[in-house]
Structure formats: structure tokens, C-alpha cells
Coordinates of C-alpha atoms in Angstrom, one line a residue:
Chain B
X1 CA 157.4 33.8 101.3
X2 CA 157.2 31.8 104.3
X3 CA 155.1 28.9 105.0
X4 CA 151.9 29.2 106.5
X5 CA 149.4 27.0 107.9
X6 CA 146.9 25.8 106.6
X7 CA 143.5 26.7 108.8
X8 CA 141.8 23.3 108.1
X9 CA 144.4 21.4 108.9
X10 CA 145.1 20.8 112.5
X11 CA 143.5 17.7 113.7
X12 CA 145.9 15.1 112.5
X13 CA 149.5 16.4 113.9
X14 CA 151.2 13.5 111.9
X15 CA 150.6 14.8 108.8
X16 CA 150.2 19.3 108.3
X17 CA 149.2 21.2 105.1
X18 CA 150.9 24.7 104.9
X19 CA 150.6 26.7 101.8
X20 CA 153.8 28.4 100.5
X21 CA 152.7 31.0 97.8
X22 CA 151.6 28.8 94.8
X23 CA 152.5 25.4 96.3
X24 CA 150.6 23.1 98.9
X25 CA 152.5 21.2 101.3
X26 CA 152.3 18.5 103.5
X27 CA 154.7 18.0 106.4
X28 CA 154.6 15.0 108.1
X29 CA 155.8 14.1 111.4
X30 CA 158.4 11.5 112.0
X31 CA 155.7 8.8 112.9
X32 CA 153.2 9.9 110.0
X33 CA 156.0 9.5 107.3
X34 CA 156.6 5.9 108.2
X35 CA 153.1 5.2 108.3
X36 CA 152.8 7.2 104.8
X37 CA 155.7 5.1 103.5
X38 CA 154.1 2.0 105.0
X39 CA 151.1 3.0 102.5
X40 CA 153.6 4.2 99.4
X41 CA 155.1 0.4 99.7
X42 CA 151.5 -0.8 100.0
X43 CA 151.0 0.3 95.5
X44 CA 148.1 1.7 96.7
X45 CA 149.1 5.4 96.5
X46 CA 150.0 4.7 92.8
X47 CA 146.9 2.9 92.1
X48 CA 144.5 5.6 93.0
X49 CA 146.6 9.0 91.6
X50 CA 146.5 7.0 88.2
X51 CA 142.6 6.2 88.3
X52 CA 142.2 10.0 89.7
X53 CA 140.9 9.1 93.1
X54 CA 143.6 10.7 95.2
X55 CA 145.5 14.1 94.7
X56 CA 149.2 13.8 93.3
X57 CA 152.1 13.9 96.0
X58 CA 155.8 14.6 94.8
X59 CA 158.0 14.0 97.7
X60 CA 160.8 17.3 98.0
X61 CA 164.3 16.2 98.4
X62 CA 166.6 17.5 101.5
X63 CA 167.9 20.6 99.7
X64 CA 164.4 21.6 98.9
X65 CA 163.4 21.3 102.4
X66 CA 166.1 22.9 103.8
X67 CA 165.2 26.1 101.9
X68 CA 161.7 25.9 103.4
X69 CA 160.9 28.8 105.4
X70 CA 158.8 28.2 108.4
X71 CA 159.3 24.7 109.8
X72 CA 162.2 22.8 111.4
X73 CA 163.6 20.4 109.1
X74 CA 164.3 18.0 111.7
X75 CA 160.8 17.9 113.1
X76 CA 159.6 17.0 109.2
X77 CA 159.9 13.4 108.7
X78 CA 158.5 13.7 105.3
X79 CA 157.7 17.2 103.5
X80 CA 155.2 16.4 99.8
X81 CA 154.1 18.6 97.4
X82 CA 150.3 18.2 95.5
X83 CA 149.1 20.4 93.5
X84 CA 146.6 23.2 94.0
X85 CA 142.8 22.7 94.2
X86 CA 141.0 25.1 91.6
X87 CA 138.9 26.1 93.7
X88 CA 137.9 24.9 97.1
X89 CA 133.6 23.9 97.7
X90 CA 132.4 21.6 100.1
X91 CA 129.7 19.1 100.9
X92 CA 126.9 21.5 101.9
X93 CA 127.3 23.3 98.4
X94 CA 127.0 20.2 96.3
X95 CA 124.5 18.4 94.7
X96 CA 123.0 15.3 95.5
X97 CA 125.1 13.2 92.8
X98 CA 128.5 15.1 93.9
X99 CA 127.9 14.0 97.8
X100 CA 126.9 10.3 96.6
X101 CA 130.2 10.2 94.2
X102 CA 132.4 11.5 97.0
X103 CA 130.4 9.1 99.1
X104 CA 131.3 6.2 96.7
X105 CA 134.7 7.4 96.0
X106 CA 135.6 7.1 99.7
X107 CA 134.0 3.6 100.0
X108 CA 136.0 2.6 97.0
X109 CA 139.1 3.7 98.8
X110 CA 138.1 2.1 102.2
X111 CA 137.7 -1.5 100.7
X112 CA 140.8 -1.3 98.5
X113 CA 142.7 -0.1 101.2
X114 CA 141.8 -3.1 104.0
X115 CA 142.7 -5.6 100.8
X116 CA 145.9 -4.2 101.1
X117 CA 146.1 -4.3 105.2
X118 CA 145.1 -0.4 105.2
X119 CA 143.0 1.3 106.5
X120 CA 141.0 4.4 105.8
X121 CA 140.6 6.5 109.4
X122 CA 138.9 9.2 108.8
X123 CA 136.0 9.2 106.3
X124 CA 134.6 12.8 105.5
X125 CA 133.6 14.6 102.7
X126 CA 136.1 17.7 103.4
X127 CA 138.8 15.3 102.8
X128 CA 137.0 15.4 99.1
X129 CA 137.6 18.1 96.6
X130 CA 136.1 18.2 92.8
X131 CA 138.4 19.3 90.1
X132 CA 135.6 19.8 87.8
X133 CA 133.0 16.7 88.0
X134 CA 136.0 14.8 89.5
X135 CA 136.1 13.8 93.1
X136 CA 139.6 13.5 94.7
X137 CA 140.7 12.5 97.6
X138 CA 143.0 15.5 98.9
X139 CA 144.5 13.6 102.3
X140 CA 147.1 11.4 102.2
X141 CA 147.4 11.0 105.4
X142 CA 143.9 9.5 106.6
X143 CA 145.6 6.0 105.0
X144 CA 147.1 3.9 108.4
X145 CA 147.9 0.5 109.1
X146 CA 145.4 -1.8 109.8
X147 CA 145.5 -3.4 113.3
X148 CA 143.6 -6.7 112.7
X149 CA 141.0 -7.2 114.7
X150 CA 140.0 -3.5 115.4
X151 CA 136.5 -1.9 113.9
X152 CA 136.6 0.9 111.3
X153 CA 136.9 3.8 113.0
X154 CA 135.4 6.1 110.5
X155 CA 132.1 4.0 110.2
X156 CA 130.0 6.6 112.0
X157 CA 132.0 9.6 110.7
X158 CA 130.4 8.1 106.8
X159 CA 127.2 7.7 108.2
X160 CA 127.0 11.0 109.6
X161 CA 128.1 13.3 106.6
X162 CA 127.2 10.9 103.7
X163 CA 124.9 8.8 104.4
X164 CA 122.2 10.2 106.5
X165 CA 122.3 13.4 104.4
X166 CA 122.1 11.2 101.1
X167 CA 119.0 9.4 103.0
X168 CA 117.4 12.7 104.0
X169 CA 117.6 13.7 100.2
X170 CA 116.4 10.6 98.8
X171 CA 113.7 9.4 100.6
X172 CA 112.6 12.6 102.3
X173 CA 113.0 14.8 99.7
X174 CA 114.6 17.2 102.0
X175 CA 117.7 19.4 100.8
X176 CA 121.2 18.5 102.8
X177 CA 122.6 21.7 102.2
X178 CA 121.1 23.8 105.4
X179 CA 121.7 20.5 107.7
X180 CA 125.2 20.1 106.0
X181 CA 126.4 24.2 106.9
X182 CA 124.7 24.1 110.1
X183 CA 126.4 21.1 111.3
X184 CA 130.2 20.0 110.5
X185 CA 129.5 16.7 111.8
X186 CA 126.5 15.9 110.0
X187 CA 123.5 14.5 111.1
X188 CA 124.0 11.7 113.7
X189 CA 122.2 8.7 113.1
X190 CA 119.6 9.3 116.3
X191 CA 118.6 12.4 114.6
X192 CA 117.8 10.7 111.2
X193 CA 115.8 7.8 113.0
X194 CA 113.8 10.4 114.4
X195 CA 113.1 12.1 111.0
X196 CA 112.6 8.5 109.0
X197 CA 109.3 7.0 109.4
X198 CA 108.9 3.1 109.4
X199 CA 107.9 2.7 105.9
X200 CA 111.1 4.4 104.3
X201 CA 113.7 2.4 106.6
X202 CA 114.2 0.0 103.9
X203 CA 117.8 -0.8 103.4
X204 CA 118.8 1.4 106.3
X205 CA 117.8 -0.4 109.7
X206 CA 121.4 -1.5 110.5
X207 CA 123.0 1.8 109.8
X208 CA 120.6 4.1 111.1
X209 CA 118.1 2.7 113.6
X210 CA 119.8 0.2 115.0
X211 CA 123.0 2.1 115.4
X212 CA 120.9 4.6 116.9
X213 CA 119.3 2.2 119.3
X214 CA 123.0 1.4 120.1
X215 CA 124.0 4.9 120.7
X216 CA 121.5 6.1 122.3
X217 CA 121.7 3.0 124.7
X218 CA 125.5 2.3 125.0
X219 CA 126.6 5.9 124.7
X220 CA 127.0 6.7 128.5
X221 CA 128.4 2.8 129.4
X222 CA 130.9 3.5 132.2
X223 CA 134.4 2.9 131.2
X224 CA 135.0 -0.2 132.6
X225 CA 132.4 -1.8 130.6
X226 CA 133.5 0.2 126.8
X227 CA 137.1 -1.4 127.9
X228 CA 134.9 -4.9 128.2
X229 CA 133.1 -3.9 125.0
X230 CA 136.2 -3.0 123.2
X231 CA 138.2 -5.9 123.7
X232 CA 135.5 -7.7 121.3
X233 CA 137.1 -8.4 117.7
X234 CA 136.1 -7.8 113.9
X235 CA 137.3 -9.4 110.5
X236 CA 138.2 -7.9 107.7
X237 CA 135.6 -9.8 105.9
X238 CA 133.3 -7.9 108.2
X239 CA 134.3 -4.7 107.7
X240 CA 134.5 -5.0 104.1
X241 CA 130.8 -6.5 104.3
X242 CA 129.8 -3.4 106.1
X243 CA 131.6 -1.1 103.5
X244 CA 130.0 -2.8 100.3
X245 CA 126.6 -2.6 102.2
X246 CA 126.7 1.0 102.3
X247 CA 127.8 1.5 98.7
X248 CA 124.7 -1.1 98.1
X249 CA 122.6 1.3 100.0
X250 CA 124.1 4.9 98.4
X251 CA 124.6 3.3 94.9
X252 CA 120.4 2.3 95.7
X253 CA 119.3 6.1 96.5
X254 CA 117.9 8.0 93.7
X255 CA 118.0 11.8 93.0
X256 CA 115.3 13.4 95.1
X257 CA 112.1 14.9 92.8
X258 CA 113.2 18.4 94.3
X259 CA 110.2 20.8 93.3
X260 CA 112.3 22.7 90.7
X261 CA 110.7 26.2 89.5
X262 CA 114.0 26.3 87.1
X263 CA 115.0 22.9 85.9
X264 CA 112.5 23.2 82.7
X265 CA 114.0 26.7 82.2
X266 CA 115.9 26.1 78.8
X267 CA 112.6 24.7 77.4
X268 CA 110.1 27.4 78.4
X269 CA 112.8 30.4 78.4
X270 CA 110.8 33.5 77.0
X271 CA 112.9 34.4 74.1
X272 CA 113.2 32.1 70.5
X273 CA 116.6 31.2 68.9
X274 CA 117.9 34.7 67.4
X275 CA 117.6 36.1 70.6
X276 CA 119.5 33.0 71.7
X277 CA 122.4 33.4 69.3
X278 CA 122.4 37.0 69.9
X279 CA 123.0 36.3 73.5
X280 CA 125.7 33.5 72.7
X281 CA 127.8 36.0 70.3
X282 CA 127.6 39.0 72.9
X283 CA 128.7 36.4 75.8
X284 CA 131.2 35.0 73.7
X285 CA 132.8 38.1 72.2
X286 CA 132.6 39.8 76.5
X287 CA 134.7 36.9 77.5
X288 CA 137.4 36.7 74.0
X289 CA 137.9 40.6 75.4
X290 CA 139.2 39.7 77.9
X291 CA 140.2 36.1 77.6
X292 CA 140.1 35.1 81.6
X293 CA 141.5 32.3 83.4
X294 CA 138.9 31.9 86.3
X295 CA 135.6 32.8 85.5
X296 CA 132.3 32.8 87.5
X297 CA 129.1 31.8 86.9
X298 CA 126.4 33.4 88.9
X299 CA 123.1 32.0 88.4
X300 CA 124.4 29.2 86.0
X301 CA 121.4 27.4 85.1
X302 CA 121.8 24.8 83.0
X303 CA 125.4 25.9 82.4
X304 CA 125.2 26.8 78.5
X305 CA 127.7 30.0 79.4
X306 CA 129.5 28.2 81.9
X307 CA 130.6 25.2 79.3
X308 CA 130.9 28.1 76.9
X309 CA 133.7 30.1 79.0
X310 CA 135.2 26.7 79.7
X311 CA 136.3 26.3 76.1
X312 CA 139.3 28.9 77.0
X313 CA 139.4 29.3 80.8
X314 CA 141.2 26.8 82.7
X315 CA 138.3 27.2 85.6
X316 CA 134.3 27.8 85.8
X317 CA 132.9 27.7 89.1
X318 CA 129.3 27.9 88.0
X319 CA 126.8 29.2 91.3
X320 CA 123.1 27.9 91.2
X321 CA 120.2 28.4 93.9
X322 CA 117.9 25.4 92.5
X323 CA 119.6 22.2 93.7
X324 CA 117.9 20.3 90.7
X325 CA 119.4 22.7 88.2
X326 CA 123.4 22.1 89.9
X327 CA 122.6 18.3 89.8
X328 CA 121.2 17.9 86.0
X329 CA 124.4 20.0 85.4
X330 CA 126.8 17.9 87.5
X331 CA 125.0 15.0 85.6
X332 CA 126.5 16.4 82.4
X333 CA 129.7 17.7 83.4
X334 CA 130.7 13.7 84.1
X335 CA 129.1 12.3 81.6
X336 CA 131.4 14.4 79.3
X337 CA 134.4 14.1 82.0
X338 CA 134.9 17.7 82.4
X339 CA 137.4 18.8 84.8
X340 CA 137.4 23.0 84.2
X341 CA 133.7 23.5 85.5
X342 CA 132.6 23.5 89.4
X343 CA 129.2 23.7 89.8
X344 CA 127.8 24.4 93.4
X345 CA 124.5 24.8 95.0
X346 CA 124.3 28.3 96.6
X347 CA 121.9 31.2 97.6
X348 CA 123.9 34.4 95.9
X349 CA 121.9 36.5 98.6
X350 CA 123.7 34.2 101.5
X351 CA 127.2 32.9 100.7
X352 CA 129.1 30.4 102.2
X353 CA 130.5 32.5 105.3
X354 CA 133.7 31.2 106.8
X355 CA 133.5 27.7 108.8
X356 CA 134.9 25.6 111.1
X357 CA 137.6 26.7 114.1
X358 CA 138.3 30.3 114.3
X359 CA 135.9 30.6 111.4
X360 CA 138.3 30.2 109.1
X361 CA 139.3 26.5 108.9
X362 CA 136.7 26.5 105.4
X363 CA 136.7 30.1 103.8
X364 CA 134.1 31.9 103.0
X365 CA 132.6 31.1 99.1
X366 CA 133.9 35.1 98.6
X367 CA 136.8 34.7 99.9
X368 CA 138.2 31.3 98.5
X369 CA 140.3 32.6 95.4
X370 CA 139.5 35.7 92.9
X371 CA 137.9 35.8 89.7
X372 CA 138.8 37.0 86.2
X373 CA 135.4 37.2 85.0
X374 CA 132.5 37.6 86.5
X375 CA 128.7 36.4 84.5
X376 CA 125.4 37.3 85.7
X377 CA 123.2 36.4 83.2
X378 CA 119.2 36.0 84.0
X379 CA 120.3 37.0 87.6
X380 CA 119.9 39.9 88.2
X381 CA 115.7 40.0 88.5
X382 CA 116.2 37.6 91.0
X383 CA 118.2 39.3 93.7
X384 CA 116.6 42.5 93.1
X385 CA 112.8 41.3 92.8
X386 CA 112.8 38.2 95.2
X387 CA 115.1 39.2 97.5
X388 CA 115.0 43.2 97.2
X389 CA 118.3 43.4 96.7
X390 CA 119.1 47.4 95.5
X391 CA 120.9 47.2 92.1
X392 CA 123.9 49.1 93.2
X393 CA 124.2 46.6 96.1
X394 CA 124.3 43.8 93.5
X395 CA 127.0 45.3 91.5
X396 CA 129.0 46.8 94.1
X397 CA 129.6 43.4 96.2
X398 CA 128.7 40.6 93.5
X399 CA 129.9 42.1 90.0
X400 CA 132.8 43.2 92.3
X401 CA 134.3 39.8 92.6
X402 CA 136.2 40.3 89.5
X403 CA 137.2 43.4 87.0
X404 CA 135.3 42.6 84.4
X405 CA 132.3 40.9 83.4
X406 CA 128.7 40.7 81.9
X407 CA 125.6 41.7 83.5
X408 CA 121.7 40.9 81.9
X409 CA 119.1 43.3 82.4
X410 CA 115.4 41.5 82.4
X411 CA 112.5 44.2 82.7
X412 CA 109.3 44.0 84.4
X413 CA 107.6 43.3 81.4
X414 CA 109.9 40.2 80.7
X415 CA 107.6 37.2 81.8
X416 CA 109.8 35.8 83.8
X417 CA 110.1 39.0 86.1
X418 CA 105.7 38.9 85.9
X419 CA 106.5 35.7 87.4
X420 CA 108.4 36.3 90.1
X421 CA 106.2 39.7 90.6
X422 CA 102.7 37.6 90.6
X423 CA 102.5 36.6 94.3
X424 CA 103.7 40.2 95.7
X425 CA 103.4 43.5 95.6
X426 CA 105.5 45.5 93.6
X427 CA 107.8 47.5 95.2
X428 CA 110.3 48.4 92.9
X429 CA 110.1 51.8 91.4
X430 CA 114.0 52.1 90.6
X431 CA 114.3 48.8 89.1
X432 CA 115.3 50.1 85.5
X433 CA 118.3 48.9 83.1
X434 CA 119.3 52.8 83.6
X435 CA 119.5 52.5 87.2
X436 CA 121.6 49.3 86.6
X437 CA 123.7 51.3 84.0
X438 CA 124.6 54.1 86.8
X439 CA 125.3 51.4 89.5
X440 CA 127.7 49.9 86.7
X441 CA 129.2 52.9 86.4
X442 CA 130.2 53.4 89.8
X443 CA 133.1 50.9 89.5
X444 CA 133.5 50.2 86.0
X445 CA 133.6 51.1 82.6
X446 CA 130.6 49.8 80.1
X447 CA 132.7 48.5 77.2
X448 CA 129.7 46.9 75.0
X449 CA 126.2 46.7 75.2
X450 CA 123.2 45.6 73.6
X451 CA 119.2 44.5 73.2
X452 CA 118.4 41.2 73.1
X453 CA 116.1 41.0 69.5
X454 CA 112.3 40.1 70.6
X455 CA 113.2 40.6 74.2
X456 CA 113.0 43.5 76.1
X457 CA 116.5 42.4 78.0
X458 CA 119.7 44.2 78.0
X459 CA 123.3 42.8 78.1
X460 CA 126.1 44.8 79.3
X461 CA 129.4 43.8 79.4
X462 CA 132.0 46.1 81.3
X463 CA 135.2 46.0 82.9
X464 CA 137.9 48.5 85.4
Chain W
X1 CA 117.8 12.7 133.3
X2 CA 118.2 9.4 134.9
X3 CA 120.2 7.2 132.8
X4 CA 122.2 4.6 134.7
X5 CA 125.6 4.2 133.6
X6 CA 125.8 7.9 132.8
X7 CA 127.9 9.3 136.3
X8 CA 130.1 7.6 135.1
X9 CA 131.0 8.6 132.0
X10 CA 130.9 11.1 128.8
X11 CA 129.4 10.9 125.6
X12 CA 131.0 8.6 122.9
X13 CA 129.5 9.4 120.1
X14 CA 131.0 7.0 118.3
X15 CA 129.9 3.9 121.0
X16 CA 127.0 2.6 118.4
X17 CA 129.4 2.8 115.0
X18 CA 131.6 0.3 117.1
X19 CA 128.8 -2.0 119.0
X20 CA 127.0 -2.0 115.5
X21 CA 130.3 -3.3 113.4
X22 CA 130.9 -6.2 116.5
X23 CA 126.9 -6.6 116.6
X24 CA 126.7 -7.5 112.9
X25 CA 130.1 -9.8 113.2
X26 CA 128.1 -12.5 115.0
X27 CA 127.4 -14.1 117.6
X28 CA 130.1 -13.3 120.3
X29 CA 129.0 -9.5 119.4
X30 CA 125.7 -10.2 120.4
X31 CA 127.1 -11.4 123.7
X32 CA 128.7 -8.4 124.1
X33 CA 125.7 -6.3 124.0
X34 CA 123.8 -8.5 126.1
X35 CA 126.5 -8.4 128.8
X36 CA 126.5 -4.2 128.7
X37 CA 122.5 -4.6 129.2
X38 CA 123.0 -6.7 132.2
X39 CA 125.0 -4.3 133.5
X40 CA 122.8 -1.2 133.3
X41 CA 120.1 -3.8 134.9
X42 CA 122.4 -4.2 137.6
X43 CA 123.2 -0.5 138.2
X44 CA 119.7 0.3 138.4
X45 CA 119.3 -2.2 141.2
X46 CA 122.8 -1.3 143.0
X47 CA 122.3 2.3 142.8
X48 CA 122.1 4.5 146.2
X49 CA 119.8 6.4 147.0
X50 CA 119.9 10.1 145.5
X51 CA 120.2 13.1 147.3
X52 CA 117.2 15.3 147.7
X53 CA 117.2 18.0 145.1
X54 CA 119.2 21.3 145.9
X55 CA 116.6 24.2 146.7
X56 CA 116.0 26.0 143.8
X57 CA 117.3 29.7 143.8

């Protein structure tokens, strides 16, 4: 197979990602592979792949890039392999501790960097990937040089995708996600000195209202005058001083007190500990079936059958709605240094369409890699009842994702359905577990089923 | 919009992320802001006059 471009990665001609089948490669120009040796000789490279912060590069000798189909060898100064991502997510499907570790990772890598004379020129969480509750830094080629003297360039490139979104969260309690997808450059610091009031600007005059005052003011200076500007010098000392006060600032903004309907749903679930085990063995024995390597999650929670599929499968991506929910999970997942579980904020009923130039440069959540085994466990009720969702719709472009899975049935009786049912009408005259059963039906074949004991719920595990 | 300075030019957005970094380096950053300000004080005093607006269609 020949090679083929990578979508995202266009902006930096020194240094191009193509994909090659299985492999990920990155082909750098003449003048990005002396700057990439420039940071190989540095130690810095080595330092961060062995702490984890940056993706693993194996250069490819002259006989391997010779047999590379699609670029000229001559125009390749450089050609380096890393490995592949699990699976791709990005900033506006995190939580609020995954954007403030990717947020600290790349401040960590910044400072260590200008020690060393380099320095860090882009500064953006889609240069971040997790491989589980790790953040890594996936581009080796945002390291350059440092001409003494010049400012960071990246400074307002962090503010605008970490730190104003981490603000937003933290001390307005306001979600990142919608402000994250609707805008791949963030929110600029005018816009968040609009939103903050006076009494929460604590810790973030300099970065956000006085560079704001700045921009605003300075933005439109005529040429001549940025050229007068520009000729003004920085330290290093000052940069680093401006990179350990944002970490002070991101490391000093705590979780926001989202209003959570879900986060207390292990506690107050409506069934008691047989109907628990009964669920575990059922889930347990769907997944040995079939014994998958990438399993989803839909509608994780607090990730109980996620961590379960984990013990085999070498990836979980595990899909909440309830931002609190994704962030007490992430909170876990770290604390016990997993690397096979994802977990992402999303709305099932509105997936991550494709991003970015031509719509394609970050792929849709659907489209980012199939899945072995697909779980929808106490899901189901809430696409159908809160967002009407038809039952065969569910299973025919959801359960679809991969050829097998496990599906839960909760009835209207089921208090959590009376719940969701107690503010609207109901509606829903073909919501039934038989209805579910002939939507299943449609596409797969039910291979086990059964009642959960005390519950009125139904699990039903099927496959092609 | 009447901002002087703009004619001239198009937006940086990245104009405060570098005035801020030579702002907070010290005292010869603070000149350079206070030299920009002058400036825009200046153009607003040199400026011609402007043209009467186009007829609207």
C-alpha cells in the first residue's frame, strides 16, 4: 500500500505525517530534519519518550525508505516511524482533568525544552493524544531552536485552547466542550474577559485581561510600528517565568461543581447486589464469547464494564454524556495508571462529526477506527426516552459500530425510566424489550439473553 | 469602525501574546507600549479628512 497523507497534518511542511497501512510516519523536510537532529542531540527527545510525555520515533534506514511508496526519497531529509494512537479523541471530548493534564504536560515540555535552548512553537492540545489516562505528546516536530531573545510564540495559542477553556470550567462552571468543537482556535482571550466578571479574575489579569486590553488595542498597529514593537527583546528567565505562571494558575483551578444528575448513580442505582452480579456474569461471559480487541463503551458511567472489558481487550474507549461522570472516571483511570481505557465526554445522539480543513483533518468519533464489541448498558432508555430516538434507529446506526455486542433493556416501570418520564409526556407506545428484540434482529443474531433478578431489565447479548 | 492604525493593517491575533511577554519583561517593554500609544495619538491628529459616505443602494 502506498503512503497517504495524513488529513491533519499540513500546516508544518518541515515535518508530514502519512499513514502507510498499520504504520505512522513522519517525513521531514531537509531543513526540519536538522532542526529534529538539533533536538535528538539536545537528550531531550530521550528524556521525555522514557517519562511517557512524547510518542516513540524509530528513525527508518535508507533501504527502508527507498521501498516507501509515495514520496521522493530525496525530498525526505528524515523519514520516523511512532507508533499508532489507539484511538484518536480530542480536546472538546475530554474532561476537565484530561485538558488540565495535557495543559500541564505541554508546559512541562515548554520549560524543559528552553533549559535546553529549545523551544516549544506550537502549543495545542491536538498535538496531545491519551493512550489510556496518559497524555503524549504526538509531534515531534513542534520542538525548534531557540533564537535568544525572541518571545514564545505559542503563548496565545496555550491561552486560547487550555487556558481560557480551563478558566471557563473552573470558575464559571461552564462546560468547554461546545466552545472547544465550535471553535478550533479556542476562545481568544478578549472573549473570556468579556465572560469573567471582576471578582473571578484572580490569578488571571495578566493572561487574560490584560492581554486582551493589549490585543484589542495593538491588534491593528500599522506595520511599521509591530516592526518597532518587535525589535523589543525577552529572556529566557522571562519566558520560563511566564510558563511556570500558567502552570501556577492551571495547577490552582479546581474541577467545576458541574450539576451532575448521574455522578451519584452507582450509589442510588435501582437494583441491589444479585442483580448486580447477575449483570457482571452476563457482561462478562458476552465479552469471553467473543474475546474482542477494541471494545466500546456507550454510556460508560462510572466505568465498572469498561475496566471490566479492559482486563482482556487491549482498548476501551468508554463514551459518557455527564462530564462529571468522564472526569470522576478519568480521576481513576490515573490514579491506577491505566493505559487500555479512553474515556470521552460525548452526546451518543450528536457525535463528533468530522473537523477541521475539508472536514476531515479530525474524523468523525464514528469514523475514527472500528470496534470489536460494542456495550450499551443503561443506555438505551436514554436515547429512546429523552431524545426519542426509535429503537431500531439505535440499533441500526449505534449497535452497528461493531458485530457483536450487549444491549440492556430498562422498562418504563424501571425508576429510572419514571425519572426521565416525570417532566414529559409520554410518548412512547412501542418502547418495549420486544420491539428492541425485532430491531436486534434485523442485523444480528440474539446469542444469550436474560432478566435481571428484582429488576424488570433485560440484557441481550448478540452478534452477526 | 474608526480605529486609527487599522488602514493600515490586518489582524494579528497574536499582537497581545507578544506585547504581554515584552510588557511583563520590564521596563523597556513598558516603553514599548507607551511608544505604540503615542502613535495611535498621533494618527488620530494626522489623519485626513474622510470621504463622505458612499450613497447607500
Amino acid at each position: 500500500m502506498g503512503l497517504v497523507a495524513d488529513p491533519a497534518s499540513y500546516r508544518d511542511p518541515d515535518a508530514r505525517v502519512f499513514h502507510d497501512g498499520a504504520r505512522v510516519l513522519r517525513v521531514f523536510s531537509p531543513r526540519g530534519a536538522a532542526q529534529y537532529r538539533a533536538f535528538l542531540d539536545t537528550g531531550l527527545s530521550d528524556r521525555f519518550c522514557e517519562r511517557g510525555d512524547l510518542v516513540a520515533s524509530r528513525p527508518l534506514d535508507v533501504a527502508e525508505v527507498d521501498a516507501l511508496d509515495g514520496i521522493e526519497p530525496a525530498s525526505a531529509g528524515l523519514v520516523v516511524e511512532h507508533p499508532r494512537i489507539p484511538f484518536l479523541s480530542y480536546c472538546f471530548e475530554w474532561s476537565f482533568q484530561m485538558l488540565r493534564e495535557a495543559a500541564l504536560l505541554e508546559l512541562r515540555l515548554a520549560r524543559e525544552s528552553l533549559e535546553r535552548g529549545q523551544i516549544l512553537k506550537d502549543a495545542t492540545p491536538y498535538n496531545v493524544q491519551f493512550i489510556g489516562a496518559r497524555p503524549v505528546h504526538i509531534d515531534v516536530g513542534s520542538f525548534e531552536p531557540w533564537t535568544p531573545g525572541t518571545p514564545w510564540p505559542a503563548y496565545t495559542q496555550f491561552c486560547r485552547l487550555f487556558l481560557n477553556p480551563l478558566i471557563l470550567a473552573a470558575r464559571l462552571g461552564v462546560p468547554f466542550h461546545p466552545w472547544l468543537r465550535g471553535a478550533q482556535e479556542g476562545i481568544s482571550p478578549e472573549t473570556m474577559c468579556a465572560l469573567l466578571p471582576w471578582h473571578k479574575r484572580g490569578g488571571a489579569w495578566r493572561d487574560v485581561v490584560v492581554h486582551a486590553w493589549l490585543n484589542r488595542r495593538f491588534a491593528g498597529a500599522s506595520p511599521e510600528a509591530a516592526r518597532e514593537a518587535r525589535a523589543a527583546t525577552v529572556s529566557r528567565e522571562m519566558i520560563l517565568g511566564t510558563m511556570e505562571r500558567l502552570a501556577r494558575t492551571i495547577e490552582s483551578l479546581d474541577a467545576p461543581d458541574e450539576p451532575s444528575a448521574w455522578i451519584g448513580y452507582e450509589a442510588e442505582k435501582p437494583y441491589g447486589p444479585e442483580a448486580q452480579r447477575f449483570k457482571d456474569e452476563f457482561v462478562e461471559r458476552a465479552l469471553s464469547r467473543v474475546s474482542p480487541r477494541v471494545v466500546w463503551d456507550l454510556g460508560c458511567n462510572t466505568g465498572r464494564y469498561s475496566l471490566m472489558a479492559a482486563r482482556t481487550a487491549e482498548t476501551v474507549v468508554a463514551v459518557d454524556g455527564d462530564p462529571a461522570v468522564v472526569d470522576a472516571l478519568f480521576r481513576k483511570l490515573q490514579e491506577e495508571k491505566n493505559e487500555r481505557v479512553l474515556c470521552l465526554v460525548m452526546d451518543l445522539t450528536d457525535p463528533s462529526p468530522g473537523q477541521g480543513w475539508g472536514g476531515r483533518a479530525r474524523p468523525a468519533f464514528l469514523d475514527r477506527g472500528a470496534a470489536d464489541f460494542c456495550m450499551m448498558l443503561s443506555l438505551v432508555h436514554h436515547l429512546a426516552i429523552s431524545a426519542n430516538v426509535p429503537l431500531e434507529r439505535i440499533v441500526g446506526d449505534l449497535a452497528t459500530a461493531a458485530p457483536a455486542g450487549v444491549i440492556e433493556f430498562v422498562p418504563k416501570d424501571d425508576p429510572m425510566v419514571r425519572r426521565l418520564l416525570s417532566w414529559r409526556k409520554d410518548v412512547f407506545e412501542d418502547y418495549s424489550v420486544s420491539a428492541l428484540e425485532r430491531a436486534i434482529g434485523r442485523t444480528f443474531r440474539v446469542v444469550d439473553r436474560g432478566r435481571v433478578p428484582g429488576a424488570e431489565r433485560e440484557l441481550i447479548a448478540f452478534n452477526r | 469602525m474608526d480605529i486609527p492604525g487599522m488602514y493600515l493593517a490586518y489582524i494579528d491575533p497574536s499582537a497581545g501574546g507578544f506585547l504581554l511577554q515584552i510588557v511583563l519583561g520590564g521596563l523597556a517593554g513598558v516603553a514599548v507600549i507607551v511608544k505604540l500609544q503615542w502613535r495611535r495619538i498621533r494618527a488620530l491628529f494626522a489623519r485626513a479628512p474622510r470621504d463622505p459616505e458612499p450613497p447607500r443602494s
